[in-house]
mmCIF file of C-alpha atoms and ligand atoms in Angstrom:
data_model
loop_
_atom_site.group_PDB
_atom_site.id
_atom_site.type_symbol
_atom_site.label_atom_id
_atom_site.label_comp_id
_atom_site.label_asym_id
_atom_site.label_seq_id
_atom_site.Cartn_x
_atom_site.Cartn_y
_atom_site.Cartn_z
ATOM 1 C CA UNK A 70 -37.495 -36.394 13.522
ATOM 2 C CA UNK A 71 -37.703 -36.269 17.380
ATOM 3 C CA UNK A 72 -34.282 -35.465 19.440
ATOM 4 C CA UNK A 73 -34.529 -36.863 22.810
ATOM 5 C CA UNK A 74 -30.950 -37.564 24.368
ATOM 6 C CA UNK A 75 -31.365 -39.155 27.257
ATOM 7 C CA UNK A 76 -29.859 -38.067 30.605
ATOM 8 C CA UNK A 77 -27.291 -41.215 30.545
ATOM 9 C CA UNK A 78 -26.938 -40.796 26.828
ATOM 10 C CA UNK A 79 -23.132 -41.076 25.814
ATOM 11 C CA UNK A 80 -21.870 -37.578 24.728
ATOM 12 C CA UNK A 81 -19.940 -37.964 20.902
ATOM 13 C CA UNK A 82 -17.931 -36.243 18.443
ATOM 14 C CA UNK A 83 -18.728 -37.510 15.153
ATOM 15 C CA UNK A 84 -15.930 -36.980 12.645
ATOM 16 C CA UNK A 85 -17.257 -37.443 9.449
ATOM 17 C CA UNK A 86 -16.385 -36.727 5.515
ATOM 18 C CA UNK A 87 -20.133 -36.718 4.467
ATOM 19 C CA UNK A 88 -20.535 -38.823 2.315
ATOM 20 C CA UNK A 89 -23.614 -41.341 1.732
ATOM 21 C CA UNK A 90 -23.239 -43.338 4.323
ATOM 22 C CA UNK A 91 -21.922 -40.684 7.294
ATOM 23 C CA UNK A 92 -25.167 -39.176 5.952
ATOM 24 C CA UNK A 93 -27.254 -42.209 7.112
ATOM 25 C CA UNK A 94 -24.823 -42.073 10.340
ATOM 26 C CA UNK A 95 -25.400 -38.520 11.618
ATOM 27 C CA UNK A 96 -29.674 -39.445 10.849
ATOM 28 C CA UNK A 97 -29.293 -42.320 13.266
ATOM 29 C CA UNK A 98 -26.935 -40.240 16.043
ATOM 30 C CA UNK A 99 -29.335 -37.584 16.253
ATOM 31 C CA UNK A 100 -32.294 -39.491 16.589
ATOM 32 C CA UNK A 101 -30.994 -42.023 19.287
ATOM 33 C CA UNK A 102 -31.909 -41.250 22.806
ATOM 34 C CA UNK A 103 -28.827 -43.072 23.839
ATOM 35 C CA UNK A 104 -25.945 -40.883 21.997
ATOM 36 C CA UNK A 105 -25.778 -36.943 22.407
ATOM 37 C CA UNK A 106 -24.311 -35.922 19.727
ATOM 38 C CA UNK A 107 -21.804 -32.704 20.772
ATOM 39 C CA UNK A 108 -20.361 -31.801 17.519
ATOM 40 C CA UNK A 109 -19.521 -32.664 14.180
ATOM 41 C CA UNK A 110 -15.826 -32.452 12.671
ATOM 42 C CA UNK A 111 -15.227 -32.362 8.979
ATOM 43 C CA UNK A 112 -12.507 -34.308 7.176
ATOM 44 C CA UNK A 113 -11.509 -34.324 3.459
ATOM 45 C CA UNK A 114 -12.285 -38.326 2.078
ATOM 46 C CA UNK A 115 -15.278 -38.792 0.472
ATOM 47 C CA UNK A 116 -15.437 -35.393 -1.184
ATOM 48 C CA UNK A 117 -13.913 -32.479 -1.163
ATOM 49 C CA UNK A 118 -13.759 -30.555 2.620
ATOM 50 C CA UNK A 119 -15.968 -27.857 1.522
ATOM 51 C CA UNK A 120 -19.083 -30.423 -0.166
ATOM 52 C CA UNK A 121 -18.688 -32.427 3.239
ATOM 53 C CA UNK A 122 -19.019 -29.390 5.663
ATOM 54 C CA UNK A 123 -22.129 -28.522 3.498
ATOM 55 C CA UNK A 124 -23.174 -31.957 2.743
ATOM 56 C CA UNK A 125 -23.202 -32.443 6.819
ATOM 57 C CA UNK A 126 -25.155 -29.617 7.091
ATOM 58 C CA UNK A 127 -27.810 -29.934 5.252
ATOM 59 C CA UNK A 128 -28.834 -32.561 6.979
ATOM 60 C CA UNK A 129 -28.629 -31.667 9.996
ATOM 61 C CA UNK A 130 -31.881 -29.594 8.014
ATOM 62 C CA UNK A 131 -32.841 -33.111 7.345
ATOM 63 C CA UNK A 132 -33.285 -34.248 10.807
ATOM 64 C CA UNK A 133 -34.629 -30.870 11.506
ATOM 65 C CA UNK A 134 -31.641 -30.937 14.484
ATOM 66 C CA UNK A 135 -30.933 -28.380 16.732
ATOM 67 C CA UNK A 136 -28.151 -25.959 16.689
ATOM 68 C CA UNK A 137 -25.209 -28.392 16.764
ATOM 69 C CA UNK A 138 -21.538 -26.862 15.967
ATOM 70 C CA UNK A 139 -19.975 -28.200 13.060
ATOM 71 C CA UNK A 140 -16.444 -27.391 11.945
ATOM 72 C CA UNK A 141 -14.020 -27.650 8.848
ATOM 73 C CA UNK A 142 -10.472 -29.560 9.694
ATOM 74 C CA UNK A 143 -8.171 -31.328 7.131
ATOM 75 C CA UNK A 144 -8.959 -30.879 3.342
ATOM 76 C CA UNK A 145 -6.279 -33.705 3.129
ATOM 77 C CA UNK A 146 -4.359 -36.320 4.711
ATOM 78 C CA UNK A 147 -1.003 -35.786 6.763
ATOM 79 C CA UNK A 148 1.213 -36.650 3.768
ATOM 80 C CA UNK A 149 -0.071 -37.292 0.476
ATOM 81 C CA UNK A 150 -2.758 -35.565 -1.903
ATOM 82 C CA UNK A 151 -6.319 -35.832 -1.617
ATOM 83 C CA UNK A 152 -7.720 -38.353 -3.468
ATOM 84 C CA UNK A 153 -11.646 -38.734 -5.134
ATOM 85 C CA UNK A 154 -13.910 -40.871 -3.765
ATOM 86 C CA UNK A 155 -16.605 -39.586 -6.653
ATOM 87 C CA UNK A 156 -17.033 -43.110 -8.370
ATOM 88 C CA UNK A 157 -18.773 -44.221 -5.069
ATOM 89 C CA UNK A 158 -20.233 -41.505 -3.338
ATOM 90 C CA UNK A 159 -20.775 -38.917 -6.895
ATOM 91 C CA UNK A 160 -19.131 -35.852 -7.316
ATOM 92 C CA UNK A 161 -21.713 -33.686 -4.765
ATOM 93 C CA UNK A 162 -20.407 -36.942 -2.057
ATOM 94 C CA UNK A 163 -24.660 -37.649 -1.639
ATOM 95 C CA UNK A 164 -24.933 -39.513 -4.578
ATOM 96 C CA UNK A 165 -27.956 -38.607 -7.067
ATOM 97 C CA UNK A 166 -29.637 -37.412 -3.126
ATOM 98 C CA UNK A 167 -30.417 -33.047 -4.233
ATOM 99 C CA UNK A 168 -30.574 -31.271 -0.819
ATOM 100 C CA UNK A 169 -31.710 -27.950 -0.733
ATOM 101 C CA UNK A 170 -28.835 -25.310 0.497
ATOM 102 C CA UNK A 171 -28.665 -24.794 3.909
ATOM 103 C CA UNK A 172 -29.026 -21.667 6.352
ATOM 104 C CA UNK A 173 -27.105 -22.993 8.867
ATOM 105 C CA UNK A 174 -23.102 -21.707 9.444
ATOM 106 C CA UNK A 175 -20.231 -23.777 9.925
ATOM 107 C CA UNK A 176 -18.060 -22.503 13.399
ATOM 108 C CA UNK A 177 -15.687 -19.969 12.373
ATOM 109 C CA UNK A 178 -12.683 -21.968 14.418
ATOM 110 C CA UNK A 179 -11.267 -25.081 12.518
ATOM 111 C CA UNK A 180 -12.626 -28.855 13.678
ATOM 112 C CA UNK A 181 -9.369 -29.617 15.544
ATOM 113 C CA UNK A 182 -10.274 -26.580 18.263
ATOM 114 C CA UNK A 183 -13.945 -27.872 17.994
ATOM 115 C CA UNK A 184 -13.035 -30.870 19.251
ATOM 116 C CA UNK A 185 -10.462 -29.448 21.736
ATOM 117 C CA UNK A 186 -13.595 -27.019 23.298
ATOM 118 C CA UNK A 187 -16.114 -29.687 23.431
ATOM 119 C CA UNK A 188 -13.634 -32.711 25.210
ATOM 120 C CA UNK A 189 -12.053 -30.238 28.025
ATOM 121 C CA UNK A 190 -16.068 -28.985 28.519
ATOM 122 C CA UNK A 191 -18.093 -32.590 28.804
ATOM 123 C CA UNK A 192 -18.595 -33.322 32.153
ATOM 124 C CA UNK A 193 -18.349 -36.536 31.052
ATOM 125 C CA UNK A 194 -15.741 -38.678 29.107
ATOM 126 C CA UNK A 195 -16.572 -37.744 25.191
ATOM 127 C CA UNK A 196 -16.896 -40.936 22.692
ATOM 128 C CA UNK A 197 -14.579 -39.911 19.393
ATOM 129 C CA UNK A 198 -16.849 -41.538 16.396
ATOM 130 C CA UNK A 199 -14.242 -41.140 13.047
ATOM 131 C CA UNK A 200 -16.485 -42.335 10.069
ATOM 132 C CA UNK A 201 -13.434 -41.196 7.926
ATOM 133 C CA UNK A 202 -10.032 -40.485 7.292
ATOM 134 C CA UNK A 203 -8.422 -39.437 10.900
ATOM 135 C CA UNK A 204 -6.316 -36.883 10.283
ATOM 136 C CA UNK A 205 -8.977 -34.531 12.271
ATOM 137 C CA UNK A 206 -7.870 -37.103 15.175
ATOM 138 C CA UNK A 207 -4.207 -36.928 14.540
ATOM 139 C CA UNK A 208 -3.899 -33.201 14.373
ATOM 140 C CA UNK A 209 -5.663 -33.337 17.860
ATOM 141 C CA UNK A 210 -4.016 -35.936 19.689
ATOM 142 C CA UNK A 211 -0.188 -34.431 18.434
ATOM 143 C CA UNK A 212 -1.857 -30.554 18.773
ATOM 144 C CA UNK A 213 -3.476 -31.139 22.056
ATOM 145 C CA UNK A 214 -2.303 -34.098 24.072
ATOM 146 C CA UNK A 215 -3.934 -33.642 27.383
ATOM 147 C CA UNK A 216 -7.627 -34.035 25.828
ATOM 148 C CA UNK A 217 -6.658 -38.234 26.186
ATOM 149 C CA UNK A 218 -7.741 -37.138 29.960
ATOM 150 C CA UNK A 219 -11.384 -36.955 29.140
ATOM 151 C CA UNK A 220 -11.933 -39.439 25.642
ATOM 152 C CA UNK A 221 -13.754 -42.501 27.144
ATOM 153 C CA UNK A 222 -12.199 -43.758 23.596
ATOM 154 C CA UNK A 223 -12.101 -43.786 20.016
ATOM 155 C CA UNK A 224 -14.821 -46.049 17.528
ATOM 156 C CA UNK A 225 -14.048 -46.070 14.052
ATOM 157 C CA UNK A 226 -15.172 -47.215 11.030
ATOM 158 C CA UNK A 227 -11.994 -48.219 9.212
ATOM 159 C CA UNK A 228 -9.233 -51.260 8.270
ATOM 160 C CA UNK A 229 -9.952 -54.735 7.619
ATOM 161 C CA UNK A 230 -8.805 -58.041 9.190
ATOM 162 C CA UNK A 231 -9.895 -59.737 5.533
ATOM 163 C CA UNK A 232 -9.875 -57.966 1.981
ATOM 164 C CA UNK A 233 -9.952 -54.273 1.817
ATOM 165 C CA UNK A 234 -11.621 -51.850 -0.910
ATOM 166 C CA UNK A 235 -9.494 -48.576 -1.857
ATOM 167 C CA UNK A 236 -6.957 -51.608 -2.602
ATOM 168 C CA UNK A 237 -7.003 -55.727 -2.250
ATOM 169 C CA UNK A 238 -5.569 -54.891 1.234
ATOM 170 C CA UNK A 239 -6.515 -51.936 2.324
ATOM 171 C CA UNK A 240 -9.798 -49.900 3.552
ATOM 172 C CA UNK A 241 -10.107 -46.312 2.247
ATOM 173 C CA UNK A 242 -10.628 -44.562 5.240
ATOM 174 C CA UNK A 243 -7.347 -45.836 6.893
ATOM 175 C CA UNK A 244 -5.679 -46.115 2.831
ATOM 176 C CA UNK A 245 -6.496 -42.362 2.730
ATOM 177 C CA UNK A 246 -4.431 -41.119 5.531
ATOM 178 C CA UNK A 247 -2.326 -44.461 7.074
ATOM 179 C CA UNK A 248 0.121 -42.027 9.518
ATOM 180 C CA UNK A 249 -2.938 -40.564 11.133
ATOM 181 C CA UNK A 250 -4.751 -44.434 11.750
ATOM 182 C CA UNK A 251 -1.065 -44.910 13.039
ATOM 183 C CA UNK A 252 -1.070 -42.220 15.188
ATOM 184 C CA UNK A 253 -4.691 -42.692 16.683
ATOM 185 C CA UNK A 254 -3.734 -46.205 17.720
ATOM 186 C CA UNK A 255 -0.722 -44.623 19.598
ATOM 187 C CA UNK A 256 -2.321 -42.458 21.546
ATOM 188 C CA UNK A 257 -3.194 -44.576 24.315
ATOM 189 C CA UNK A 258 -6.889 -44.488 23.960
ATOM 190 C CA UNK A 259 -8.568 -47.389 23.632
ATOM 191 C CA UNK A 260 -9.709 -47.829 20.238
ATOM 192 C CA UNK A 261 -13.013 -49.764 18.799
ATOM 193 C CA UNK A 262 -12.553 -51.045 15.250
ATOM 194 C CA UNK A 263 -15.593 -51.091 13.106
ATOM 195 C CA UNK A 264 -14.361 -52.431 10.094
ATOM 196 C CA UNK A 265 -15.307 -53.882 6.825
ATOM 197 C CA UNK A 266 -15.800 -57.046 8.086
ATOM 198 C CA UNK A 267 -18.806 -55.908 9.246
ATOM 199 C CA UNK A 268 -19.375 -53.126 7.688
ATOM 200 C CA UNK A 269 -19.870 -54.959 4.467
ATOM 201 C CA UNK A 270 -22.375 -57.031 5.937
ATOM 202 C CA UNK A 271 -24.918 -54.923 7.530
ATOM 203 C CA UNK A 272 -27.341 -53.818 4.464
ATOM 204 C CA UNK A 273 -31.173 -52.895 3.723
ATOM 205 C CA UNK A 274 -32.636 -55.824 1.206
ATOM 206 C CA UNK A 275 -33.287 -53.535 -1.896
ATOM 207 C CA UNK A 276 -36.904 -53.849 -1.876
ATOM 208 C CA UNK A 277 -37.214 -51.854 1.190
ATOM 209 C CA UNK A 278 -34.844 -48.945 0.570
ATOM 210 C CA UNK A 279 -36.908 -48.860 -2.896
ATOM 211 C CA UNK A 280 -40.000 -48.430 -0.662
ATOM 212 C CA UNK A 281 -38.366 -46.036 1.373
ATOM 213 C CA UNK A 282 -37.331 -44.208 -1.723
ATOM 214 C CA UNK A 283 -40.541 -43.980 -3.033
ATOM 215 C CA UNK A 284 -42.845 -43.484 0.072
ATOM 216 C CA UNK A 285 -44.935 -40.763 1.702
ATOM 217 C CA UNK A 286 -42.600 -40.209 4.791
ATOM 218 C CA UNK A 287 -39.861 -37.468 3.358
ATOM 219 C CA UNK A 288 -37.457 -38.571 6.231
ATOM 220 C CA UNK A 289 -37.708 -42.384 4.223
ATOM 221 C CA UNK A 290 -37.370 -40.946 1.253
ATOM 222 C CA UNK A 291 -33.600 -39.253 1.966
ATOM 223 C CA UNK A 292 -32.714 -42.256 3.743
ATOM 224 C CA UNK A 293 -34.464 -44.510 0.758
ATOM 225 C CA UNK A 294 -32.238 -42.694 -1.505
ATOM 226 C CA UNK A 295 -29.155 -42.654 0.299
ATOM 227 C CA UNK A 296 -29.405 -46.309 0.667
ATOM 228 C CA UNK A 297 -30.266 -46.871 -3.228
ATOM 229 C CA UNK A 298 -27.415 -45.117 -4.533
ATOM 230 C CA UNK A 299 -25.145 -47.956 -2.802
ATOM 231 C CA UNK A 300 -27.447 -50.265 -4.711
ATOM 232 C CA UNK A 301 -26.978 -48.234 -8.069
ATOM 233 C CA UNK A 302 -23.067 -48.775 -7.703
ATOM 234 C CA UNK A 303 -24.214 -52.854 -7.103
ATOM 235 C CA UNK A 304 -23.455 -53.918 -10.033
ATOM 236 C CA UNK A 305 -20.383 -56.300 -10.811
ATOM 237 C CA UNK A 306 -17.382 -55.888 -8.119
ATOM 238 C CA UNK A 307 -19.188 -53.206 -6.735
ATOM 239 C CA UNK A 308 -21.924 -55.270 -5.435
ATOM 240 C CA UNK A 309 -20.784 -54.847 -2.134
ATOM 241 C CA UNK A 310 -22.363 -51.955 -1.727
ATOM 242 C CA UNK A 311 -25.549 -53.250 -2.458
ATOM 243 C CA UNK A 312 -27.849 -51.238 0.118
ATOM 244 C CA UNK A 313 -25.150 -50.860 3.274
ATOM 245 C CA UNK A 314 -26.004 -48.668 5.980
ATOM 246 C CA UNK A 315 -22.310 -48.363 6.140
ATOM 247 C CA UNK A 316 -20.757 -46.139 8.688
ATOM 248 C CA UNK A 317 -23.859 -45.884 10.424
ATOM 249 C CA UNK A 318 -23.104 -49.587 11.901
ATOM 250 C CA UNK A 319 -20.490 -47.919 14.053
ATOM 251 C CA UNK A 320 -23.348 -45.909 15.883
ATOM 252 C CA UNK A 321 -25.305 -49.069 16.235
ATOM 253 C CA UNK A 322 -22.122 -50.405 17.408
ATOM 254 C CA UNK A 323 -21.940 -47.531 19.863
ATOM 255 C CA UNK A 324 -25.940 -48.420 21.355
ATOM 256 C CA UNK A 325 -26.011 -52.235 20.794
ATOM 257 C CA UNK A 326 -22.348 -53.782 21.239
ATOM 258 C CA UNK A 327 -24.101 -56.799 22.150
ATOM 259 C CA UNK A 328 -25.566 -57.362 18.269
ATOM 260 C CA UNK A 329 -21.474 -58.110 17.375
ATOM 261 C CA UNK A 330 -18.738 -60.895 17.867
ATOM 262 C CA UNK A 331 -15.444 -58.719 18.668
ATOM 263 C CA UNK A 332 -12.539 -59.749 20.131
ATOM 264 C CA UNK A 333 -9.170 -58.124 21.981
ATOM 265 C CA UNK A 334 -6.612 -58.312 18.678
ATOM 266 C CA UNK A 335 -2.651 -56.909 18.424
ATOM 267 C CA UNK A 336 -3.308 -54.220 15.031
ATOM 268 C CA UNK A 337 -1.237 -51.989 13.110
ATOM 269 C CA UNK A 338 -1.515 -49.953 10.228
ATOM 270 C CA UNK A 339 1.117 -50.679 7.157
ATOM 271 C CA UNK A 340 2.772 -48.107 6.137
ATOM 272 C CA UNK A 341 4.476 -48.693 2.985
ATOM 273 C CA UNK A 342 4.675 -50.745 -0.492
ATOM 274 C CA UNK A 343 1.578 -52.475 -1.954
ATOM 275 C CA UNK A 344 0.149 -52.893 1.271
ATOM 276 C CA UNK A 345 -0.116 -48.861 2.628
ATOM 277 C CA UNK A 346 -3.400 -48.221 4.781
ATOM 278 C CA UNK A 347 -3.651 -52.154 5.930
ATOM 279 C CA UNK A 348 -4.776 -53.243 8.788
ATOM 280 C CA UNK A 349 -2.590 -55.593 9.985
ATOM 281 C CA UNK A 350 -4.317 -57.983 12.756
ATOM 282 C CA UNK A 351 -2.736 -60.360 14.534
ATOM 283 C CA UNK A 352 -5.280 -63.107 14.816
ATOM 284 C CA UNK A 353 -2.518 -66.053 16.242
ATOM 285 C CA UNK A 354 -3.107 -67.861 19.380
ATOM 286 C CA UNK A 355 0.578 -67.437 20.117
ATOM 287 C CA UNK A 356 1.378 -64.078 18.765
ATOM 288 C CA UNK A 357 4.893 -62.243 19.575
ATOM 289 C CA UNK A 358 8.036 -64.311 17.156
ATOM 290 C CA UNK A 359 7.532 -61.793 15.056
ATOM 291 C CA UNK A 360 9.022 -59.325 17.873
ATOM 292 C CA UNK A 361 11.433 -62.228 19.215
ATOM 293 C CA UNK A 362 12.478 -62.224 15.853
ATOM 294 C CA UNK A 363 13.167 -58.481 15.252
ATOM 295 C CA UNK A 364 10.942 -58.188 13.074
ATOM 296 C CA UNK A 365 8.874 -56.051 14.152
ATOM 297 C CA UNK A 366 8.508 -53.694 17.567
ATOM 298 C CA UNK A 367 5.279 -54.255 20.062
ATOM 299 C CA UNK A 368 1.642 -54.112 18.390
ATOM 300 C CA UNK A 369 -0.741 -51.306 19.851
ATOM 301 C CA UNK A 370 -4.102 -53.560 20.664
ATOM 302 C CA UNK A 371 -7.766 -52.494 19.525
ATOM 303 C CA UNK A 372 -11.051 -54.239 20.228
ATOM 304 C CA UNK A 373 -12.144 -55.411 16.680
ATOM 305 C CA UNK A 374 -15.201 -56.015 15.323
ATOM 306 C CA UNK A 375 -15.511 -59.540 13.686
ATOM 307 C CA UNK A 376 -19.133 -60.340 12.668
ATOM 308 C CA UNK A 377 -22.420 -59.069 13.551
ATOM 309 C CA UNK A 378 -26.567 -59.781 13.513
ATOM 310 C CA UNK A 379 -27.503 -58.314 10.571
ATOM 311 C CA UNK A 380 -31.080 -58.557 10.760
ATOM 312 C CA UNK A 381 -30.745 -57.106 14.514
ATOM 313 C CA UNK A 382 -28.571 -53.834 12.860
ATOM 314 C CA UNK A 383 -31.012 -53.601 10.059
ATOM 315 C CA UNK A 384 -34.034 -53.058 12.352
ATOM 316 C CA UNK A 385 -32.389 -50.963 15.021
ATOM 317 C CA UNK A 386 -31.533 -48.715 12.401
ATOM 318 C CA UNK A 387 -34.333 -48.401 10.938
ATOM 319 C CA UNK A 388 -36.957 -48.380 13.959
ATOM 320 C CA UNK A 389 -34.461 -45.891 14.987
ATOM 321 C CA UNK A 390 -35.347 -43.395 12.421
ATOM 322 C CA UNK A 391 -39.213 -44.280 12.666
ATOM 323 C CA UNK A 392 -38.737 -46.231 9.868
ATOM 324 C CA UNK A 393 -39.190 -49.878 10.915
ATOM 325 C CA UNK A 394 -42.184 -49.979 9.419
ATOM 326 C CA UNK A 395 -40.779 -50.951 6.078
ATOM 327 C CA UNK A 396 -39.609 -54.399 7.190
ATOM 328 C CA UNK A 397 -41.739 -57.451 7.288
ATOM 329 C CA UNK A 398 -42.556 -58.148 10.936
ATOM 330 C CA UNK A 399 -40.195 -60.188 12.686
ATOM 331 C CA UNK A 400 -41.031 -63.722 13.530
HETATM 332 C C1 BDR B 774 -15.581 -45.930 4.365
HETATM 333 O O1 BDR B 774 -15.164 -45.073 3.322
HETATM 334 C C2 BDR B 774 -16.271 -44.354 2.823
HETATM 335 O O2 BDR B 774 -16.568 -44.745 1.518
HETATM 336 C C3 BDR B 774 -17.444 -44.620 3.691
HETATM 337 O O3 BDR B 774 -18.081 -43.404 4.045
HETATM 338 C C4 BDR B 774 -16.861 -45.333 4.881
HETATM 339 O O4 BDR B 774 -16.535 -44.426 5.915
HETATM 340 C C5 BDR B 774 -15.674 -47.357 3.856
HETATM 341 O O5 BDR B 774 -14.428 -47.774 3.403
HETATM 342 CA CA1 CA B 775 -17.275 -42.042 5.847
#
């Protein structure tokens, strides 16, 4: 894979709990000339924090990537236990995907300092890309306050304005640690949600990532597999899955905000009952009884993703990865 940031490329802290699709996500980061990716943060979700500080860095071997610090934070959320994400992304977190072991050392300082190092040093406002749970984020913003000073602001993949998929209600990466969604959205930083209203659009048609799994190119063939063990879970109410490039959407976000419908929305995160780790968004055209009413105190605001071009997502990730070839030609 060739890594060609480009001078005006947006610098980015990926915080990731590796994990299929954060997989196909730090593949696309490192080989788009528009995002330069800093470092990589670790976060219990998907698996265990050891298998994702591993998982992430093997590949990194994948995209044969240059030395790029990677760091261990939470192994779980703010207040409750971890909790297994094996029956989507298989005990290892990369599915049936076997990656060889990989030379390459994790920074001896925890994520949260990472992160801390790499904001104050950018000469330029740093891009916070959480693909996972966010206590990483939390711990920082609470730990280190002043680093709002040079976060341009904060994309993540999380929440749901619709149905959710932990629960009816609620999306797992915000389900898995509500407080610290809560706390990201107060920080003041303007947030970008990428959430599974698109995210559960935005997939490879199974004939392809078959192609991919089975071709000559060994880059196509991680990201073939990767993309096939979504489509192994598709089967009955876990057809959504069928072929996503999942959290990798909230890079192509990142590089091609044009490709989605979004709009300005009053969000919070539920915190209790049934309904824990839901989005709440206020999609009125005359919000604010609820607050007349007492019912609730002011709404923190996020920019939220509401549908997107598929087909334009599709190829930009995979023309991205020197993969485009896989896809019929456009007409
Ligand atoms: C999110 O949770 C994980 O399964 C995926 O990696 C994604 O970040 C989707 O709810
Ligand atoms: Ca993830």
């Amino acid at each position: 894979m060739t890594h060609s940031a480009a001078p005006e490329a947006i610098p980015v802290i990926l915080d990731v709990d590796t994990g299929v699709d954060d997989a196909l996500a730090i593949l696309f980061a490192l080989a788009h000339p528009g995002i330069n990716v800093l470092g990589i943060s670790c976060v219990a979700g998907n698996a265990s924090l050891e298998r994702v500080v591993e998982n992430t860095l093997r590949i990194l071997d994948v995209a044969d990537a240059p030395t790029i610090p990677v760091a261990a934070g939470a192994r779980r959320p703010l207040l409750e236990p971890a909790r297994s994400a094996a029956h989507v992304h298989g005990e290892s977190g990369l599915g049936t995907l076997q990656l060889a072991p990989s030379d390459r050392q994790a920074e001896s300082i925890s994520s949260i300092e990472l992160m801390r190092r790499l904001i104050q040093a950018s000469p330029h406002p740093v891009t916070l890309v959480a693909l996972a749970p966010q206590t990483n984020l939390a711990l920082l913003l609470r730990q280190y306050p002043d680093v709002v000073n040079n976060i341009e602001r904060i994309v993540f993949m999380g929440g749901s304005t619709t149905v959710g998929n932990a629960t009816a209600v609620a999306e797992f990466n915000v389900w898995h640690d509500p407080e610290a969604a809560a706390i990201v959205l107060d920080s003041g930083v303007p947030t970008f949600m990428y959430g599974l209203d698109v995210f559960n659009q935005v997939s490879i048609p199974e004939r392809v990532a078959v192609a991919l799994a089975h071709g000559d190119s060994p880059l196509g063939h991680v990201v073939g597999r990767l993309l096939n063990n979504r489509i192994a879970l598709g089967s009955g109410r876990n057809s959504d899955y069928t072929g996503l490039i999942g959290d990798a959407g909230a890079l192509c976000a990142l590089v091609d905000p044009d490709a989605l419908e979004t709009a300005m929305l009053p969000l919070r995160v539920q915190l209790s009952g049934y309904g824990r780790g839901q989005t709440l968004v206020d999609k009125r055209t005359h919000p604010g009884e609820d607050v007349v009413h007492g019912l609730v105190g002011d709404w923190e605001a996020a920019e939220v993703a509401l549908d997107v071009d598929v087909d334009r997502y599709v190829r930009l990730f995979l023309d991205t990865l020197g993969l485009g070839s896989a896809l019929p030609p456009s007409k």
